[in-house]
Amino acid sequence: MTERDHVTVNGPRGPVYSGDGDQYVFYSGPDWMIRRGVAHLRIVRDDRVRLADRFVRPTGYRVAAERLALPGSVVLLEADPGSGRRAAAIMLLHELGEVGDPDEEAVRFDELPATDKEKEGGGEAPFSPAAGDRYLLDLSGISGEESYAEAQHRLIAYRARIQEAEAHLVAVLPWGMAHVRAPDLEPHTVRLGRPRGIAVATRHLRMDRVPFHAGDLRSADLQRLFDRSPMRELARFAGLVKTARDSGRFGSTPAGWLDQAMHAVTDRAGEVREQMAAVDTTADRALLITTAVFEEAPADTVYEAWHALLRTVGHREDEEATELGRPDFGASLARLGIERAPDGRLRFKRLAYADAVCTYFWTNFPGVRDDLRNWIGEAARLRGLTADDRMNVVVRFCERSLAVARPDHLFDLVALWADRATGASGDPLAVRVLELGLSHQSLGGWFRKRMYDCCVRPGPLSDGLARALIAACVRSLATTHPNQALVRLHHLALREGQVGREAEEALLGLAGRDHGLHRLLIDRLRDRARQEQQGAEPHLRLLIHLMTHGRPPGPPSWPDLFLGWETVFSQPPTRLWNPLVTSWLNAAAADSTREMALGVMVRATHGRAAALHRLYAIACDWAGPVNHPSRGAVAALFWQYIDDAQYARTVATEQAGAGPRTTEEAR
């Protein structure tokens, strides 16, 4: 991960939980609060650490852990929806390696695509596990016997590779489809129970430093909540308790915080339905949704956003009434249960009421979703909003649009905001929308594909959108799908101008993170240079920059560099060779361990006379007429390698000339 700031929760370790399904985790950043899905196709270590602090082991967990500990093990989890089955799968894999273990970063910890649709957009590397690698396969979203049959074929193929490589795989099985499960998968299946709800809530509250006594959690209403709610709801409940405490609006004792949080989880949807039944004017409904989206924004800005929404939906106010003739703003707020805080910002009187209002509108008014998108596109830029206010507005809109499967609305906003951006960095709102979309468990593939289409599309691409794509690749996609980030950055780096140079810098930075990505990019550039003979030069330039400025730390990988040099030395233009060869001559002069590069470069020419002559000339220019002892020694060694290669080629040619002359003799 590159430019993202994280807060890792430190504290007592032990049984933890996070529920299955989408969940948003809060991080503190320099400019705004970021919400990001905990579920990634490359499961980020900091997320796992946070999860480990809150996880409660369900029944059956120990059996699964014992099986998974064996090299080449595959464990299939069967559990009720809402029981935290995905979290259990992640923690089983996480606990195979202790955080802080030097080998922790040496193995892969990835999620495998459950369906072919998740591979859309290109850049997926072949599945090639190594010893100790850990993989998650979440099939819980599979529906239909045909889809499950295809998923099982994929699972069986994964299992064979896992066992051969002595890696580890945990798969979460879909619920209610045991009757069509392949018989040879049964021995790998472990049934998990539901964790104790009160233990989950208690663990979360303690990790959030919320003071409470055991007796505070024993009311009948809370007990029903703990016994019946999905794990994700219990995690949300604990978070709302903390929010109630931190707000200072609901008393100073745990009883008040717990009561508000319980009603927020159980009653808010019904309360919003009741209010909507009583509120039947366009103006009042528009004020409700505006306040819900802009909660905690300044009152004057909410007022401005409210009237912007009325204009967007085509509402016409009484043209004969003046502003002074209409109901005052304060009366409208009070009538709808909205209060003005001492600092002048607006909020609902009830905890988490804004989220319930947003959910109601996006669910029950599908015909106005286009209007809401258009409205947010303009209203998120109102001058009275701070950077934090804008980000909160965008996050709420993203959450609702993703919940109703309208990712296209989000990308429309990305394009709108990015095209208007000025300066050398991508628009922060556009980048955040991309990050939220990429992190979504079921719609992340849609965003990866859409980004890919933008990157490869011929013709103009606005600088603002290109910069937003670069930033999203670096900050988000490189964390979860580094191979796909590399593909997209490569396409952007081929564009002309400053944006192309920025994409190249990001590409080389990504490839320089580890030898695997470095080798992947070398292979990709070699393939493109060979396939596009007439247009090979841009790929060759990138390849040269990669081998001179984009190398990962540690000793050079000579086989990888040989492949790159071989490609460069096998085709024109030879003028590109100078910076590549001289950079390595400089490296050899400064560090004797780099002298191996001299022989490797010469071998990469495969003895071609023209190539060897060119290397000789470059070394002569580099050594110069002035006596530089270090340069002179390196150049002499380089020339010796060149002479040896020429001699070997001469000998080989003579031997070939003395060989059989006729086809019959050759046989």
XYZ file of C-alpha atoms in Angstrom:
667
model
C 0.000 0.000 0.000
C 1.320 3.331 -0.915
C -0.389 6.597 -0.050
C -3.049 5.507 2.367
C -2.940 6.302 6.041
C -4.158 3.645 8.426
C -4.955 3.385 12.074
C -4.220 -0.068 13.429
C -6.009 -0.859 16.668
C -3.589 -2.071 19.300
C -4.778 -3.698 22.432
C -5.658 -7.032 23.949
C -5.673 -9.773 21.395
C -8.106 -12.611 21.427
C -11.258 -13.985 19.915
C -12.722 -11.527 17.422
C -15.498 -11.002 15.008
C -16.609 -9.132 12.019
C -19.741 -10.210 10.241
C -20.116 -11.539 6.758
C -21.240 -9.216 4.010
C -20.152 -5.649 3.353
C -18.771 -3.703 6.258
C -17.056 -0.350 6.334
C -13.987 0.295 8.424
C -12.958 3.805 9.449
C -9.443 5.124 9.040
C -8.143 8.542 9.860
C -6.474 10.326 7.003
C -4.853 13.711 6.629
C -7.791 15.447 4.946
C -10.914 13.413 5.490
C -12.359 10.286 6.971
C -12.171 7.301 4.701
C -14.636 4.444 4.695
C -13.367 1.363 2.976
C -14.714 -2.169 2.696
C -12.813 -4.695 4.785
C -13.258 -7.340 2.095
C -10.550 -7.171 -0.556
C -9.269 -9.603 -3.111
C -5.884 -9.079 -1.558
C -6.727 -8.984 2.112
C -4.777 -6.130 3.612
C -2.738 -6.933 6.681
C -3.908 -3.940 8.709
C -7.513 -4.981 8.119
C -6.734 -8.468 9.366
C -5.085 -7.089 12.488
C -8.166 -4.997 13.241
C -10.401 -7.988 12.610
C -8.265 -10.163 14.869
C -8.807 -7.728 17.724
C -12.580 -8.163 17.454
C -13.125 -11.758 16.411
C -15.024 -14.321 18.503
C -14.340 -17.917 17.562
C -17.477 -19.903 16.693
C -17.997 -23.565 17.509
C -16.135 -25.783 15.071
C -13.367 -23.227 14.614
C -10.721 -25.317 16.388
C -11.426 -28.318 14.162
C -11.055 -26.154 11.058
C -7.819 -24.615 12.386
C -6.265 -28.028 13.077
C -7.041 -29.217 9.546
C -5.789 -26.036 7.945
C -2.435 -26.234 9.737
C -1.353 -29.137 7.523
C 0.636 -28.220 4.369
C -1.521 -28.391 1.255
C -4.717 -28.231 3.306
C -8.129 -27.184 1.997
C -10.933 -26.386 4.453
C -14.530 -25.712 3.390
C -16.703 -23.796 5.844
C -20.441 -24.377 6.099
C -22.288 -21.917 8.321
C -25.542 -19.983 8.571
C -25.726 -16.568 6.884
C -24.982 -13.833 9.382
C -22.819 -16.049 11.567
C -19.537 -14.392 10.610
C -18.459 -17.135 8.229
C -16.307 -14.904 6.018
C -14.596 -13.401 9.052
C -13.916 -16.904 10.356
C -12.331 -17.864 7.031
C -10.067 -14.820 7.050
C -9.015 -15.438 10.645
C -8.247 -19.107 10.035
C -5.793 -18.044 7.351
C -4.503 -15.082 9.332
C -3.656 -17.172 12.367
C -1.434 -19.462 10.314
C 1.165 -16.679 10.552
C 1.716 -14.364 13.482
C 1.805 -10.621 12.809
C 5.389 -9.491 13.142
C 6.729 -12.825 11.916
C 9.450 -12.025 9.361
C 7.933 -14.637 7.047
C 4.504 -12.976 7.234
C 5.142 -10.747 4.217
C 6.965 -13.468 2.274
C 3.781 -15.416 1.537
C 0.723 -14.378 -0.417
C -2.588 -13.758 1.313
C -5.091 -13.379 -1.488
C -8.718 -13.970 -2.300
C -9.452 -16.019 -5.377
C -12.208 -14.953 -7.794
C -15.425 -16.870 -7.161
C -16.783 -16.340 -10.670
C -15.394 -15.671 -14.124
C -16.958 -12.196 -14.035
C -14.510 -11.193 -11.313
C -11.654 -11.685 -13.789
C -12.989 -9.060 -16.181
C -10.624 -6.288 -17.103
C -7.451 -8.258 -17.705
C -4.280 -8.413 -15.704
C -5.028 -11.586 -13.788
C -1.885 -13.655 -13.348
C -2.118 -17.447 -13.634
C -2.883 -19.179 -10.344
C 0.513 -20.389 -9.177
C 0.592 -20.888 -5.398
C 3.816 -21.431 -3.505
C 4.490 -23.218 -0.236
C 2.802 -21.443 2.660
C 0.637 -19.125 0.548
C -2.867 -18.538 1.909
C -6.014 -18.146 -0.158
C -9.652 -17.348 0.522
C -12.463 -18.405 -1.819
C -15.816 -16.893 -0.863
C -18.657 -18.750 -2.587
C -21.336 -17.486 -0.186
C -22.794 -15.215 -2.872
C -23.303 -18.055 -5.361
C -26.949 -18.740 -6.183
C -28.397 -21.429 -8.409
C -27.316 -25.018 -8.871
C -25.696 -24.390 -12.250
C -23.529 -21.576 -10.910
C -22.598 -23.667 -7.889
C -21.622 -26.600 -10.126
C -19.239 -24.309 -12.063
C -17.845 -22.935 -8.807
C -17.193 -26.456 -7.534
C -15.230 -27.322 -10.668
C -13.129 -24.235 -10.051
C -12.727 -25.161 -6.386
C -11.577 -28.688 -7.243
C -8.993 -27.246 -9.650
C -7.778 -24.852 -6.973
C -7.580 -27.700 -4.480
C -5.266 -29.724 -6.712
C -2.872 -26.791 -7.111
C -3.002 -25.979 -3.389
C -2.163 -29.537 -2.392
C 0.653 -29.782 -4.925
C 2.237 -26.507 -3.748
C 1.639 -27.163 -0.011
C -0.285 -23.914 0.311
C -3.554 -23.347 2.255
C -7.104 -22.591 1.102
C -10.291 -21.805 3.010
C -13.560 -21.665 1.060
C -16.882 -20.313 2.345
C -19.690 -22.456 0.954
C -23.087 -21.121 -0.132
C -25.939 -21.754 2.277
C -28.688 -24.239 1.512
C -26.901 -26.084 -1.303
C -25.407 -29.050 0.517
C -27.626 -31.372 -1.525
C -25.664 -30.584 -4.701
C -22.215 -30.592 -3.143
C -19.658 -32.820 -4.869
C -19.052 -35.968 -2.753
C -15.269 -35.606 -2.842
C -15.581 -32.199 -1.132
C -17.350 -33.592 1.922
C -14.174 -34.716 3.760
C -12.902 -31.144 3.635
C -16.097 -29.575 5.039
C -16.342 -28.184 8.586
C -19.609 -26.948 10.080
C -19.329 -23.722 12.116
C -21.846 -22.540 14.677
C -22.932 -19.017 15.535
C -20.745 -17.106 18.013
C -22.431 -15.901 21.197
C -23.912 -12.538 20.365
C -23.180 -11.004 23.748
C -19.533 -12.047 23.440
C -19.293 -10.326 20.057
C -20.836 -7.091 21.344
C -18.706 -7.172 24.484
C -15.520 -7.621 22.501
C -16.285 -4.714 20.196
C -17.211 -2.409 23.073
C -14.025 -3.210 24.926
C -11.864 -2.607 21.874
C -13.615 0.768 21.420
C -12.852 1.631 25.063
C -16.537 2.002 25.931
C -17.011 1.646 29.706
C -19.837 -0.654 30.776
C -20.771 -3.264 33.379
C -21.940 -6.777 32.601
C -25.363 -5.912 33.993
C -25.774 -3.154 31.412
C -26.097 -5.807 28.679
C -28.685 -8.042 30.374
C -31.935 -6.319 29.436
C -34.506 -8.432 27.611
C -34.389 -6.191 24.525
C -30.629 -6.418 24.266
C -30.723 -10.161 24.782
C -33.101 -10.538 21.839
C -30.769 -8.381 19.774
C -27.756 -10.512 20.707
C -29.564 -13.792 20.055
C -31.128 -12.957 16.692
C -29.060 -10.347 14.877
C -26.431 -11.125 12.248
C -22.878 -10.526 13.321
C -22.581 -7.451 11.112
C -25.526 -5.881 12.955
C -23.891 -6.550 16.301
C -20.696 -4.928 15.052
C -22.763 -1.960 13.876
C -24.562 -1.838 17.224
C -21.269 -1.578 19.110
C -20.091 1.151 16.760
C -23.269 3.123 17.385
C -22.780 2.831 21.142
C -19.383 4.454 20.699
C -20.902 7.138 18.452
C -23.579 7.891 21.049
C -20.946 8.217 23.749
C -18.657 10.421 21.681
C -21.482 12.752 20.597
C -22.230 13.817 24.172
C -25.912 14.138 23.232
C -27.305 11.038 24.910
C -26.230 11.253 28.509
C -23.065 10.249 30.277
C -23.903 6.679 31.264
C -23.763 3.411 29.279
C -27.514 2.919 29.728
C -28.333 5.924 27.512
C -25.786 4.997 24.865
C -26.951 1.388 24.727
C -30.595 2.409 24.491
C -29.955 4.808 21.598
C -27.844 2.250 19.737
C -30.426 -0.504 20.199
C -33.224 1.669 18.809
C -30.989 2.788 15.952
C -30.439 -0.834 14.927
C -33.957 -2.135 15.474
C -36.438 0.732 15.064
C -35.131 3.377 12.682
C -36.520 1.873 9.474
C -40.013 1.759 10.942
C -39.712 5.298 12.298
C -38.745 6.621 8.873
C -41.706 4.830 7.260
C -44.047 6.420 9.779
C -42.614 9.871 9.177
C -42.817 9.494 5.412
C -46.466 8.539 5.696
C -47.090 11.866 7.438
C -44.799 14.008 5.246
C -46.388 14.297 1.838
C -45.016 17.531 0.362
C -42.135 17.629 -2.074
C -40.405 20.394 -0.131
C -40.452 18.532 3.186
C -39.328 15.251 1.640
C -36.533 17.069 -0.180
C -35.437 18.649 3.102
C -35.374 15.224 4.773
C -33.136 13.651 2.146
C -30.939 16.752 1.944
C -30.345 16.747 5.679
C -29.700 13.007 5.656
C -27.022 13.336 2.965
C -25.562 16.584 4.341
C -25.917 15.844 8.057
C -23.397 17.776 10.176
C -22.943 20.363 7.418
C -23.580 24.095 8.116
C -27.252 25.043 8.149
C -26.906 27.667 5.410
C -25.221 25.148 3.134
C -27.930 22.553 3.793
C -30.501 25.220 2.917
C -28.694 25.924 -0.356
C -28.424 22.199 -1.143
C -32.123 21.756 -0.338
C -33.197 24.340 -2.901
C -30.760 22.900 -5.416
C -32.480 19.534 -5.033
C -35.910 21.111 -5.484
C -34.727 22.661 -8.751
C -33.180 19.383 -9.890
C -36.406 17.405 -9.412
C -38.409 20.137 -11.165
C -40.308 21.393 -8.130
C -41.841 24.838 -8.555
C -42.461 26.868 -5.478
C -45.360 29.292 -5.132
C -44.134 32.053 -7.396
C -46.424 34.608 -5.756
C -45.033 34.000 -2.280
C -41.888 35.870 -1.297
C -39.202 34.359 0.893
C -40.684 36.172 3.892
C -44.112 34.800 3.037
C -43.039 31.166 3.277
C -42.585 29.105 6.471
C -39.247 29.933 8.044
C -36.399 27.436 7.758
C -36.221 26.804 11.491
C -39.883 25.830 11.658
C -39.418 23.378 8.799
C -36.452 21.795 10.586
C -38.298 21.454 13.880
C -41.311 19.918 12.171
C -39.088 17.200 10.682
C -37.094 16.399 13.834
C -33.932 18.187 12.694
C -31.948 20.299 15.126
C -29.338 23.007 14.762
C -26.250 22.291 16.873
C -24.521 25.096 18.796
C -21.915 25.321 16.038
C -24.638 25.924 13.438
C -24.542 22.484 11.856
C -27.665 20.407 11.237
C -28.372 16.904 12.472
C -31.300 14.623 13.251
C -32.262 14.348 16.896
C -32.153 10.549 16.787
C -28.978 8.508 16.423
C -28.355 7.009 12.955
C -31.588 8.457 11.616
C -29.797 9.955 8.600
C -28.665 6.529 7.382
C -32.200 5.198 7.705
C -33.604 8.129 5.707
C -31.048 7.621 2.929
C -31.802 3.908 2.795
C -35.541 4.597 2.579
C -35.246 7.074 -0.298
C -32.846 5.028 -2.410
C -34.948 1.910 -1.880
C -38.405 3.348 -2.380
C -37.870 6.138 -4.915
C -35.904 4.507 -7.763
C -37.278 7.043 -10.225
C -35.363 9.915 -8.595
C -31.951 8.235 -8.430
C -30.799 9.952 -11.629
C -31.866 13.303 -10.177
C -30.019 12.554 -6.951
C -26.871 11.774 -8.926
C -27.123 15.036 -10.858
C -27.811 16.929 -7.650
C -24.811 15.470 -5.803
C -22.604 16.239 -8.775
C -23.181 19.949 -8.176
C -24.096 20.146 -4.480
C -20.969 18.343 -3.261
C -19.042 21.378 -4.507
C -20.981 24.009 -2.565
C -18.624 26.625 -1.166
C -19.801 26.306 2.423
C -18.560 22.717 2.724
C -15.226 21.764 4.193
C -13.149 18.935 2.744
C -14.494 16.647 5.478
C -18.082 17.707 4.717
C -17.641 16.952 1.031
C -16.146 13.563 1.735
C -18.997 12.654 4.103
C -21.544 13.607 1.441
C -19.773 11.553 -1.207
C -19.391 8.527 1.050
C -23.105 8.521 1.909
C -24.051 8.797 -1.748
C -21.633 6.005 -2.674
C -22.954 3.682 0.012
C -26.532 4.065 -1.173
C -25.712 3.791 -4.879
C -23.681 0.632 -4.291
C -26.453 -0.814 -2.135
C -28.906 -0.526 -5.045
C -26.319 -1.700 -7.614
C -25.918 1.574 -9.516
C -22.128 1.785 -9.978
C -22.696 3.676 -13.226
C -23.974 6.636 -11.221
C -20.728 6.715 -9.301
C -18.557 6.572 -12.389
C -20.604 9.383 -13.911
C -19.581 11.503 -10.927
C -15.967 10.394 -11.228
C -15.867 11.623 -14.811
C -17.690 14.868 -13.948
C -15.452 15.830 -11.033
C -12.226 14.600 -12.613
C -12.810 16.537 -15.836
C -13.179 19.726 -13.826
C -10.061 19.136 -11.747
C -7.102 21.451 -12.006
C -3.550 20.979 -10.850
C -1.237 18.007 -10.816
C -3.215 15.697 -8.543
C -6.442 13.830 -9.189
C -9.685 15.246 -7.858
C -9.976 13.878 -4.279
C -13.707 13.216 -4.560
C -13.315 11.329 -7.826
C -10.459 9.270 -6.395
C -12.421 8.436 -3.259
C -15.424 7.282 -5.292
C -13.146 4.961 -7.270
C -11.621 3.602 -4.071
C -15.012 2.925 -2.539
C -16.185 1.225 -5.713
C -13.049 -0.891 -6.027
C -13.364 -2.031 -2.423
C -16.965 -3.211 -2.820
C -17.208 -6.974 -2.499
C -19.637 -7.613 -5.341
C -19.195 -4.539 -7.570
C -15.432 -4.124 -7.369
C -15.049 -6.097 -10.603
C -17.339 -3.643 -12.386
C -15.082 -0.746 -11.412
C -11.918 -2.611 -12.386
C -13.394 -3.323 -15.824
C -14.583 0.266 -16.283
C -11.157 1.618 -15.340
C -9.532 -0.787 -17.775
C -11.829 0.356 -20.584
C -10.892 3.994 -19.907
C -7.175 3.210 -19.901
C -7.168 1.267 -23.186
C -9.710 3.396 -25.026
C -8.129 5.056 -28.072
C -8.487 8.779 -28.390
C -8.390 11.587 -25.855
C -8.711 11.072 -22.124
C -8.964 14.150 -19.946
C -5.945 14.821 -17.755
C -8.191 14.966 -14.715
C -9.712 11.544 -15.307
C -6.315 10.052 -16.135
C -4.898 11.402 -12.859
C -7.859 10.017 -10.918
C -7.262 6.600 -12.495
C -3.550 6.767 -11.657
C -4.275 7.688 -8.055
C -6.860 4.919 -7.678
C -4.408 2.390 -9.127
C -1.650 3.449 -6.737
C -3.713 3.911 -3.589
C -6.275 1.138 -3.908
C -5.956 -1.267 -6.826
C -2.231 -1.849 -6.245
C -3.114 -3.081 -2.763
C -5.786 -5.525 -3.830
C -4.924 -6.383 -7.456
C -1.327 -5.294 -8.115
C -1.185 -7.149 -11.430
C -4.248 -5.320 -12.733
C -2.953 -1.983 -11.428
C 0.238 -2.623 -13.380
C -1.734 -3.300 -16.589
C -3.755 -0.103 -16.301
C -0.752 2.059 -15.441
C 1.122 0.612 -18.422
C -1.638 1.732 -20.791
C -1.736 5.188 -19.209
C 2.060 5.479 -19.350
C 1.905 5.120 -23.142
C -0.048 8.365 -23.419
C 1.741 11.531 -24.422
C 2.327 14.531 -22.205
C 2.673 15.093 -18.491
C -0.022 12.588 -17.555
C 1.849 9.850 -19.386
C 4.994 10.706 -17.449
C 3.079 10.641 -14.174
C 1.638 7.242 -15.040
C 5.125 5.987 -15.907
C 6.453 7.155 -12.548
C 3.603 5.338 -10.789
C 4.185 2.230 -12.914
C 7.893 2.092 -12.122
C 7.150 2.690 -8.453
C 4.721 -0.220 -8.394
C 7.083 -2.546 -10.272
C 9.863 -1.568 -7.898
C 7.965 -2.890 -4.890
C 8.975 -6.520 -5.361
C 10.685 -8.828 -7.804
C 7.447 -10.552 -8.818
C 5.889 -7.351 -10.160
C 9.209 -6.323 -11.699
C 9.414 -9.596 -13.605
C 5.757 -9.346 -14.616
C 6.306 -5.918 -16.137
C 9.472 -7.027 -17.928
C 7.568 -9.927 -19.477
C 4.685 -7.661 -20.432
C 6.919 -5.053 -22.078
C 8.894 -7.729 -23.927
C 5.691 -9.233 -25.300
C 4.330 -5.854 -26.411
C 7.613 -4.862 -28.050
C 7.633 -8.088 -30.055
C 3.948 -7.954 -30.978
C 3.978 -4.310 -32.053
C 7.042 -4.126 -34.284
C 6.074 -0.749 -35.742
C 5.088 0.663 -32.378
C 7.675 -1.019 -30.171
C 9.602 2.100 -29.181
C 7.294 3.283 -26.355
C 7.445 -0.170 -24.766
C 11.218 -0.302 -25.197
C 11.565 3.105 -23.557
C 9.538 1.902 -20.589
C 11.594 -1.274 -20.435
C 14.828 0.731 -20.359
C 13.520 3.036 -17.634
C 12.380 -0.003 -15.668
C 15.827 -1.584 -15.771
C 17.607 1.654 -14.908
C 15.279 3.338 -12.403
C 12.545 0.872 -11.468
C 14.445 -2.008 -9.895
C 13.230 -3.425 -6.580
C 15.537 -3.231 -3.561
C 18.078 -5.929 -2.902
C 20.452 -7.748 -5.244
C 19.596 -7.526 -8.945
C 17.685 -10.403 -10.492
C 20.129 -11.180 -13.310
C 17.804 -13.581 -15.188
C 15.103 -10.895 -15.317
C 17.580 -8.239 -16.439
C 18.969 -10.592 -19.093
C 15.492 -10.957 -20.587
C 15.038 -7.198 -20.658
C 18.460 -6.509 -22.181
C 17.908 -9.271 -24.711
C 14.742 -7.537 -25.923
C 16.328 -4.083 -26.119
C 19.447 -5.336 -27.937
C 17.435 -7.362 -30.455
C 15.754 -4.472 -32.249
C 16.161 -0.800 -33.123
C 16.473 1.999 -32.303
C 19.995 1.580 -30.989
C 20.047 5.160 -29.702
C 17.934 3.902 -26.815
C 20.807 1.691 -25.715
C 23.058 4.505 -24.490
C 21.239 5.419 -21.239
C 20.652 1.763 -20.414
C 24.264 0.641 -20.901
C 25.877 3.708 -19.327
C 23.675 3.463 -16.221
C 24.943 -0.063 -15.601
C 28.530 0.885 -16.376
C 28.145 3.604 -13.729
C 26.688 1.059 -11.320
C 29.590 -1.318 -11.909
C 32.093 1.509 -11.390
C 30.482 2.458 -8.077
C 29.879 -1.074 -6.794
C 32.001 -4.067 -7.736
C 29.072 -6.423 -7.037
C 27.402 -4.930 -10.110
C 30.222 -6.058 -12.429
C 28.216 -9.194 -13.201
C 25.960 -6.930 -15.255
C 28.754 -6.509 -17.798
C 28.840 -10.181 -18.728
C 25.072 -10.531 -18.631
C 24.633 -7.597 -21.003
C 27.124 -9.048 -23.453
C 25.431 -12.478 -23.379
C 22.090 -10.778 -24.047
C 23.339 -9.812 -27.519
C 23.693 -13.509 -28.420
C 26.972 -12.656 -30.127
C 25.503 -10.484 -32.863
C 28.389 -8.515 -34.324
C 26.482 -5.255 -34.812
C 25.204 -5.314 -31.248
C 28.658 -6.049 -29.826
C 30.169 -3.195 -31.868
C 27.502 -0.856 -30.528
C 28.223 -1.863 -26.911
C 31.945 -1.346 -27.540
C 31.343 2.174 -28.876
C 29.120 3.112 -25.939
C 31.777 1.925 -23.494
C 34.443 3.953 -25.310
C 32.370 7.127 -25.081
C 31.640 6.404 -21.431
C 35.265 5.788 -20.489
C 36.301 9.048 -22.212
C 39.746 10.351 -23.024
C 40.417 11.435 -19.437
C 42.007 8.826 -17.218
C 39.378 7.660 -14.703
C 40.816 4.589 -12.969
C 37.479 3.166 -11.929
C 35.928 3.729 -15.331
C 38.960 2.462 -17.158
C 38.936 -0.821 -15.230
C 35.218 -1.363 -15.820
C 35.502 -0.520 -19.514
C 38.466 -2.879 -19.909
C 36.519 -5.715 -18.309
C 33.514 -4.947 -20.518
C 35.680 -4.943 -23.646
C 37.148 -8.272 -22.601
C 33.670 -9.779 -22.395
C 32.908 -8.355 -25.844
C 36.130 -9.797 -27.285
C 35.351 -13.194 -25.750
C 31.870 -13.130 -27.282
C 33.253 -12.213 -30.697
C 35.846 -14.968 -30.498
C 33.215 -17.511 -29.449
C 31.042 -16.466 -32.387
C 33.968 -16.797 -34.793
C 34.781 -20.275 -33.517
C 31.156 -21.325 -33.751
C 30.948 -20.020 -37.325
C 34.088 -21.876 -38.359
C 32.878 -25.095 -36.788
C 29.555 -24.752 -38.552
C 31.413 -24.190 -41.845
C 33.370 -27.420 -41.383
C 30.233 -29.446 -40.788
C 28.271 -31.619 -43.216
C 27.472 -29.946 -46.501
C 24.655 -32.038 -47.904
C 21.214 -32.768 -46.636
C 22.001 -36.476 -46.671
C 25.169 -35.977 -44.632
C 23.297 -33.728 -42.193
C 20.902 -36.537 -41.532
